[in-house]
Each structure stands twice: as C-alpha cells, then as structure tokens.
Tab-separated table of C-alpha atoms in Angstrom:
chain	number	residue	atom	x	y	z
A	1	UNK	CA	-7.778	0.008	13.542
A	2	UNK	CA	-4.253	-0.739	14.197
A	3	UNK	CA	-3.409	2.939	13.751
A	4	UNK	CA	-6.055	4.215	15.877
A	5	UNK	CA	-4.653	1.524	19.038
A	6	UNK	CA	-1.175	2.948	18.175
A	7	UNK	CA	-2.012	6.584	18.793
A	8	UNK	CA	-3.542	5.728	22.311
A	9	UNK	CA	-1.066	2.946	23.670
A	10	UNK	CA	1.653	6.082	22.321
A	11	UNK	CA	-0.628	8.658	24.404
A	12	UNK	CA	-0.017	6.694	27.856
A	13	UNK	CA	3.457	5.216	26.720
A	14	UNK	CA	5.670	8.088	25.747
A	15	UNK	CA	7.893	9.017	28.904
A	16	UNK	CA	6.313	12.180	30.762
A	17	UNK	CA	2.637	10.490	30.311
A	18	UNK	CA	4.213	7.337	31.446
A	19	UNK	CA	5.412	9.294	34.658
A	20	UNK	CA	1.899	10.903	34.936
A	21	UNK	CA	0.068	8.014	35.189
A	22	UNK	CA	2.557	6.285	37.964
A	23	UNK	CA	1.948	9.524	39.805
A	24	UNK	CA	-1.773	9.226	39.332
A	25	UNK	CA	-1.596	5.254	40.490
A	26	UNK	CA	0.221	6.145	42.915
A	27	UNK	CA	-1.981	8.811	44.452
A	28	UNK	CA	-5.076	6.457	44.353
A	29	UNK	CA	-3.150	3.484	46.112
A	30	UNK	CA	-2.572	5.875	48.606
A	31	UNK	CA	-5.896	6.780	48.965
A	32	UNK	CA	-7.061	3.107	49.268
A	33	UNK	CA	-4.004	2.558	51.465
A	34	UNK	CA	-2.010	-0.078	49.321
A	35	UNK	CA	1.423	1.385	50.427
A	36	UNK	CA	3.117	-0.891	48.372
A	37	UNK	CA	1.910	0.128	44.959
A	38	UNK	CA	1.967	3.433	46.054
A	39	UNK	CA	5.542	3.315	46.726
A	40	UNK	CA	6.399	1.144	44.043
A	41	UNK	CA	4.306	3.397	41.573
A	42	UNK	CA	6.214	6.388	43.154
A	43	UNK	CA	9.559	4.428	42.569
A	44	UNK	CA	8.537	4.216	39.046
A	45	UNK	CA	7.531	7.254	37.927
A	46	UNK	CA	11.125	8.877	39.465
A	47	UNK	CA	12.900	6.918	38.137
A	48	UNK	CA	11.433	7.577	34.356
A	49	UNK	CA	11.499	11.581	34.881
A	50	UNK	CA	15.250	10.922	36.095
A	51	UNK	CA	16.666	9.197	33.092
A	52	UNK	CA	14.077	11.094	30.391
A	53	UNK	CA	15.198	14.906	32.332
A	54	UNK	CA	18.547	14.058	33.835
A	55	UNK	CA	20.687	11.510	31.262
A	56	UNK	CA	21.898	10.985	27.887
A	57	UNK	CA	20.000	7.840	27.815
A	58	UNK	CA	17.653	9.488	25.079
A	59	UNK	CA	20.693	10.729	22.989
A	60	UNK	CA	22.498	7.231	23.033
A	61	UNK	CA	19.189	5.305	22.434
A	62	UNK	CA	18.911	7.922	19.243
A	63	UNK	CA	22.100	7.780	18.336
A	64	UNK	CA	22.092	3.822	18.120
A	65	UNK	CA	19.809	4.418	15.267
A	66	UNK	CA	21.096	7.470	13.779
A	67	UNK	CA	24.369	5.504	13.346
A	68	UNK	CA	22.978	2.375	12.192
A	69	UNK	CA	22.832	3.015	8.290
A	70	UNK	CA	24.845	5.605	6.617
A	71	UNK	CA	24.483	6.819	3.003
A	72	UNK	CA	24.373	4.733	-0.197
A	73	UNK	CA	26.136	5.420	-2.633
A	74	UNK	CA	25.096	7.092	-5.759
A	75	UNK	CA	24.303	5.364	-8.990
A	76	UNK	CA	26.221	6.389	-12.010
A	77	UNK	CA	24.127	9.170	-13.583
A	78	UNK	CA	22.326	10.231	-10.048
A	79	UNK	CA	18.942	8.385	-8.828
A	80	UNK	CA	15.863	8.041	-11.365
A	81	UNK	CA	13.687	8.784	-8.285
A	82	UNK	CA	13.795	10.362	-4.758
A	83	UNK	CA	11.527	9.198	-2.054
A	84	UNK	CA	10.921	11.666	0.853
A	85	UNK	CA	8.597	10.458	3.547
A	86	UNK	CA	6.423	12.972	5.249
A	87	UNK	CA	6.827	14.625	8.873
A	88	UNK	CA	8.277	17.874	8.093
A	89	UNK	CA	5.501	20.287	8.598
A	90	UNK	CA	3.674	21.392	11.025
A	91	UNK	CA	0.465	20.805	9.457
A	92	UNK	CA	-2.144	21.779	11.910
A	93	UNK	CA	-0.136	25.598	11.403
A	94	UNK	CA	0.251	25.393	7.850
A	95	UNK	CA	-3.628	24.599	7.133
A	96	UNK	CA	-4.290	27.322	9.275
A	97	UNK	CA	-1.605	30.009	8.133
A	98	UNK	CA	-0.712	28.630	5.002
A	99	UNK	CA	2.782	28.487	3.387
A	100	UNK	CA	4.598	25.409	4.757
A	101	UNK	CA	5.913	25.670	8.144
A	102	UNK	CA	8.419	22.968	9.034
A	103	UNK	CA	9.054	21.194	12.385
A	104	UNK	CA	12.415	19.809	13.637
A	105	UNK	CA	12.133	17.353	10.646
A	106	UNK	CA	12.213	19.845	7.953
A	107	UNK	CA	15.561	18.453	7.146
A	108	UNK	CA	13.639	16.133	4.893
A	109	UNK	CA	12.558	18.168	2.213
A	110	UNK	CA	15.385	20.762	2.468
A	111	UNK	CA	17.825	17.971	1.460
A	112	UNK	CA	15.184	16.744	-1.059
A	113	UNK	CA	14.749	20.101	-2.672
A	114	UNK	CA	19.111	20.136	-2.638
A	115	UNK	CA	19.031	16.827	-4.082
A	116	UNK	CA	16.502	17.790	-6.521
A	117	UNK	CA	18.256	20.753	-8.120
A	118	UNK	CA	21.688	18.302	-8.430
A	119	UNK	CA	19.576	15.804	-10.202
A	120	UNK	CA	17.335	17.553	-12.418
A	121	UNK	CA	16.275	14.118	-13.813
A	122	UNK	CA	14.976	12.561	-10.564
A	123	UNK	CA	11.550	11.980	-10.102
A	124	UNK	CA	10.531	12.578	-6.583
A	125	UNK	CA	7.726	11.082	-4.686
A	126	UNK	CA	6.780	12.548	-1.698
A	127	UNK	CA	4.743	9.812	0.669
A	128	UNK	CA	2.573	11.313	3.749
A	129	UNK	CA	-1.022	12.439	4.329
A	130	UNK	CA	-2.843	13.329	7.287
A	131	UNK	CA	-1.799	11.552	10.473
A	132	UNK	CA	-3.747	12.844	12.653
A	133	UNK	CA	-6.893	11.589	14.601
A	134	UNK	CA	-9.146	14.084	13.186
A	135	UNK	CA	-7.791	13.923	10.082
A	136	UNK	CA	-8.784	17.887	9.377
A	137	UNK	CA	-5.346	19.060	8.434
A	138	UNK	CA	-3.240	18.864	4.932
A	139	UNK	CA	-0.690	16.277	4.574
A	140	UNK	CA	2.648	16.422	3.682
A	141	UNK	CA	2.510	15.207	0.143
A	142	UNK	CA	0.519	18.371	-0.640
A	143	UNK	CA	2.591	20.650	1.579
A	144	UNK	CA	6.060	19.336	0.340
A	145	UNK	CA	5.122	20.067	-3.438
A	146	UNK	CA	3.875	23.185	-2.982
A	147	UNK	CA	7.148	23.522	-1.181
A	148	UNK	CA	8.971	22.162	-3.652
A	149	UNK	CA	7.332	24.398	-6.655
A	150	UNK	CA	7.736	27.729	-4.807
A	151	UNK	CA	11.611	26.726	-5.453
A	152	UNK	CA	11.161	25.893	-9.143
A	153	UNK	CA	11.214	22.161	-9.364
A	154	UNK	CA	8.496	21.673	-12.076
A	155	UNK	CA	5.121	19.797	-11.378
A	156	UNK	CA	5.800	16.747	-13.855
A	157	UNK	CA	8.622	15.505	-11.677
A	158	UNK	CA	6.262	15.041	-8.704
A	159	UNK	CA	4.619	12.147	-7.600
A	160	UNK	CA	2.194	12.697	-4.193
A	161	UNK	CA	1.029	9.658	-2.120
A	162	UNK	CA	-1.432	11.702	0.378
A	163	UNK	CA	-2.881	8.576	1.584
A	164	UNK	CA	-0.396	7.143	4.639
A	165	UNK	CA	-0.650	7.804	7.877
A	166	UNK	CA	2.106	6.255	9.418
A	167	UNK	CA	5.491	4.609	7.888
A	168	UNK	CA	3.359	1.160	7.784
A	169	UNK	CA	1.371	3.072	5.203
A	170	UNK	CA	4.254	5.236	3.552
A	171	UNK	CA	6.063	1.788	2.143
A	172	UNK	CA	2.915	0.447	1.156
A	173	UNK	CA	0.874	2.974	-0.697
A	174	UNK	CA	4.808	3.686	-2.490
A	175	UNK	CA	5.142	0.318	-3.816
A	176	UNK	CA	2.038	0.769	-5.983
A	177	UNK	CA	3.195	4.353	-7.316
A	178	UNK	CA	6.340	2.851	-7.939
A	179	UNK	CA	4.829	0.044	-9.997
A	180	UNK	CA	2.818	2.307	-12.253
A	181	UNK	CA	5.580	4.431	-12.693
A	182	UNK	CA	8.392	2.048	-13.649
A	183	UNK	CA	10.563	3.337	-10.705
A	184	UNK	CA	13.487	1.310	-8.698
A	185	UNK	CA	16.203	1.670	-6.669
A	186	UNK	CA	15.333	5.294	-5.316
A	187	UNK	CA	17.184	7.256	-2.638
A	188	UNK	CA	15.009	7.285	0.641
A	189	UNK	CA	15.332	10.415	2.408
A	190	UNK	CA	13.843	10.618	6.007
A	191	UNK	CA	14.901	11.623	9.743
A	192	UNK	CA	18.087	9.310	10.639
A	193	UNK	CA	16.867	7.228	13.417
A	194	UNK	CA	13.927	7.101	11.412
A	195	UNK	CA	15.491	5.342	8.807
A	196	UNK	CA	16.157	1.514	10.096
A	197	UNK	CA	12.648	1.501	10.469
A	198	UNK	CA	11.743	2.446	7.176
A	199	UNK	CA	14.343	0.580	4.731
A	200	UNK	CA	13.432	-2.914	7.040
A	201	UNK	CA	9.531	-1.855	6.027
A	202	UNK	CA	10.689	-1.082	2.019
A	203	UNK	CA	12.790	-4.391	2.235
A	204	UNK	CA	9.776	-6.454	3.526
A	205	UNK	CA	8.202	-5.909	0.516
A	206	UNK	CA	11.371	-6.479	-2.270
A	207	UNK	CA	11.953	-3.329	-2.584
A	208	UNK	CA	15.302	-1.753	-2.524
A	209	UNK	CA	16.183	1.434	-1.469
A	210	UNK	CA	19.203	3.695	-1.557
A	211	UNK	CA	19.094	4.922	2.223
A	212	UNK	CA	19.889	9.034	2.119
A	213	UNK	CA	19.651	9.748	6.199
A	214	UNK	CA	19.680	13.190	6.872
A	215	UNK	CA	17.874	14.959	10.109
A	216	UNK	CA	20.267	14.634	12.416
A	217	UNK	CA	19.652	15.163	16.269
A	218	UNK	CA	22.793	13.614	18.171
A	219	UNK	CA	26.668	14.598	17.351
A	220	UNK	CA	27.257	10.891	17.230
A	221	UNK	CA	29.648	11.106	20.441
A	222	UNK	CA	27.166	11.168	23.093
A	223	UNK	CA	27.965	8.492	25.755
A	224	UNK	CA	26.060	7.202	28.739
A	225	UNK	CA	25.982	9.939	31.956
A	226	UNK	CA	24.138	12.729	33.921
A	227	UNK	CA	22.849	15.951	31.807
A	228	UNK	CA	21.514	18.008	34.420
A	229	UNK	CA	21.639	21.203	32.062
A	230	UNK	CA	19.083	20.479	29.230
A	231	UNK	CA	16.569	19.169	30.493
A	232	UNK	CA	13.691	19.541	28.407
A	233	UNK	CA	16.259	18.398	25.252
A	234	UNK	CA	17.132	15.452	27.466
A	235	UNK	CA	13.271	15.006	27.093
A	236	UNK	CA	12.479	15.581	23.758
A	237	UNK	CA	15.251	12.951	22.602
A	238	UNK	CA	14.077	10.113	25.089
A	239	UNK	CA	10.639	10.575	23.591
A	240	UNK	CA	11.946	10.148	19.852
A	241	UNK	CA	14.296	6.611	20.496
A	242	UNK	CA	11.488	5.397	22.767
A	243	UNK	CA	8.757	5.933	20.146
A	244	UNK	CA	11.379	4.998	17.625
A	245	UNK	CA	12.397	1.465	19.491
A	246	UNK	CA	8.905	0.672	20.452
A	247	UNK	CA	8.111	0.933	16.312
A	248	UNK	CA	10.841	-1.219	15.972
A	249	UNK	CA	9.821	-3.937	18.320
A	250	UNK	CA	6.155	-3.756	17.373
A	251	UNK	CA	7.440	-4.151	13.777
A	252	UNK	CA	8.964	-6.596	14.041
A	253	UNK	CA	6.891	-8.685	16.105
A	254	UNK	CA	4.079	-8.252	13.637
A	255	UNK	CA	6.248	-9.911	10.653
A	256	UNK	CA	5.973	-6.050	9.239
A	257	UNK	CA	10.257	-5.534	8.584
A	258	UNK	CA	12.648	-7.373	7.150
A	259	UNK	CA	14.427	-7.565	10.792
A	260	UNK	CA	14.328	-5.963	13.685
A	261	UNK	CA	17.084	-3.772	13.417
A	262	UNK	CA	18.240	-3.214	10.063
A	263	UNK	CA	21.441	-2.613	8.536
C-alpha cells in the first residue's frame, strides 16, 4: 500500500504538477470569487516555476547529496560482491524494443560492468524489478544481466532480486540473498544523490556497505543564483533533489534509515 500512496502523493508533489495544481486552485477560487486564495495560489505556483526553471536551487539541493558520501575504499583483494540497484533502463522501451536501453542512470551498470571485468571474482547482485503501477514491463534485474552477459561476464556470477519496487524494497529483498549466499561488505553502486538514501536503508538493517557513487549530474561547484539559460535542465534537477529529499524525510520519519542524512 505504502508504495501505491507514494506514487500518487509523488504525482501531485513533484514541482511542475505542484505548479499545475496552484494554477488550477487558483482558477476555481477565482471562479467562486475568493481573491485571496486565488492570489495566494497564483503567488505560489510562480514562485515554484521560478526557482524549478530559473535557479540553481535544483543543482545545489543535488549536489548536497551527491557530495555527501564519496567512495570507500577497496578491500585488499577487490570486493567478494557488487550490489547495483536498478533504475538504469528504460524499461517500458526495452520490453517493447528489446535490447536494454538505458536512461540518464545508465551510469549504474556501465560502472558495474567496469568494475566487473577488474574483479573477475566479484559476485554481483543486481536488485530492481518492475516499479511501475501496471507492473507490465521487465525489471532491471533481468535487463542488467542480460546486459551484463552480452559483455561476457558469465551467468554464475549473477545474482537477480526482480522483486523491489522501490529502494525500501531493494535493501530488503538484498539482505535475504545476501544471507543465503554468504555475502558481506559489498560495494553499492547507484546514482550519487541516490546514495545517502540507500546506505542509511542498508545500515538500518546491520548491514554494511562499501558506498561506490557514480551517476553524476552536478560539477560539484554549482552555487546558489539565476540560470535563465537551461531551463528545462534547471527542471529536471529540481525534480530529482526534491523527490530525493522528500525520500529522505519520509524515511526517516518512518524509523526506515539509520539517520536522516547519512554520512
């Protein structure tokens, strides 16, 4: 259930729908002639398309994250395992077309197939299934391997968790494959500001990870201003920290992380 509420609240909470809906409120207060609400709703929804089109307050919020937990170090000997969560592909394409066609997070499982070939020893796990509503397409456990395979790392290295739908689910359904597998202190490869998130989620439940951050979207200089030439970037990077944060603070709240921002 709780994923289900989280893909709704996210359909009316991410910026432009946010800004949508103060139009829409606004329009009706009109209508009914409560010219407060409708100015205050009009206020509102400015003000969001302002600092989601117009400012670096997307890249700063992402950056916070991005720059919150750099990479481990490697053990002695390379990691026994590699953990890669899903939300690479675009998988409503790639059951349609086939092959695997990645989205902006396709860093993932290019530095997981880089990492693979330097550690031929590594098992990898790859944890994501279908997140969608309908639940019709592939996930990216089944993607990733075949991904994986058509660049020669061989089947008995792989380990698929197709089940999780969200990162709630990655770190849980992992712990068990982990446990029947004998496996500890793996790297964790995902998105950057992705990754405080995750590690507080792995940590909740004792387990500790080797954070491997890759996926960068901000140059790590990006500082507070107007960006009146990139708009619809400006846009796409609000959307991420505030989907990101809200994670964090929901999280959090719910006893789900080991702290609400990790380290």
């Amino acid at each position: 259930m709780t994923f289900y509420i989280s893909k709704i609240f996210w359909l009316v909470a991410q910026p432009l729908s946010l800004a949508f809906f103060l139009i829409v409120a606004g329009l009706l207060a009109g209508l009914l002639k409560w010219n407060r609400i409708r100015t205050l709703s009009s206020v509102l929804a400015a003000l969001v398309l302002f600092l989601t089109l117009f400012t670096t307050t997307g890249a700063v919020l992402l950056q916070t994250l991005e720059d919150r937990i750099p990479r481990a170090a490697l053990p002695e000997g390379g990691p026994a395992c590699i953990i890669t969560l899903g939300g690479g592909f675009e998988a409503d394409v790639t059951t349609a077309r086939g092959g695997y066609e990645m989205n902006q997070a396709g860093d993932r499982f290019v530095e997981t197939l880089r990492l693979a070939r330097e550690f031929p020893q590594a098992r990898i796990l790859i944890s994501g299934g279908d997140g969608s509503l309908s639940g019709d397409f592939e996930g990216d456990a089944v993607i990733g391997s075949r991904f994986l395979a058509a660049f020669g790392i061989p089947e008995t290295r792989l380990i698929r968790e197709g089940g999780s739908r969200d990162t709630f689910e990655n770190a849980d359904y992992t712990q068990a494959l982990l446990a029947e597998n004998g496996l500890e202190r793996c790297l964790l490869v995902t998105s950057a500001f992705h990754m405080p998130r995750s590690i507080g989620l792995f940590r909740k439940r004792g387990l500790e990870m080797l954070p491997w951050p890759t996926d960068f979207r901000t140059t790590g200089k990006a500082s507070l201003g107007l960006d009146l030439t990139q708009p619809s970037v400006n846009s796409q990077l609000m959307t991420m920290a505030v989907r990101e944060w809200i994670g964090l603070a929901f999280y959090s709240m719910a006893g789900r992380t080991s702290a609400f921002l990790p380290e």
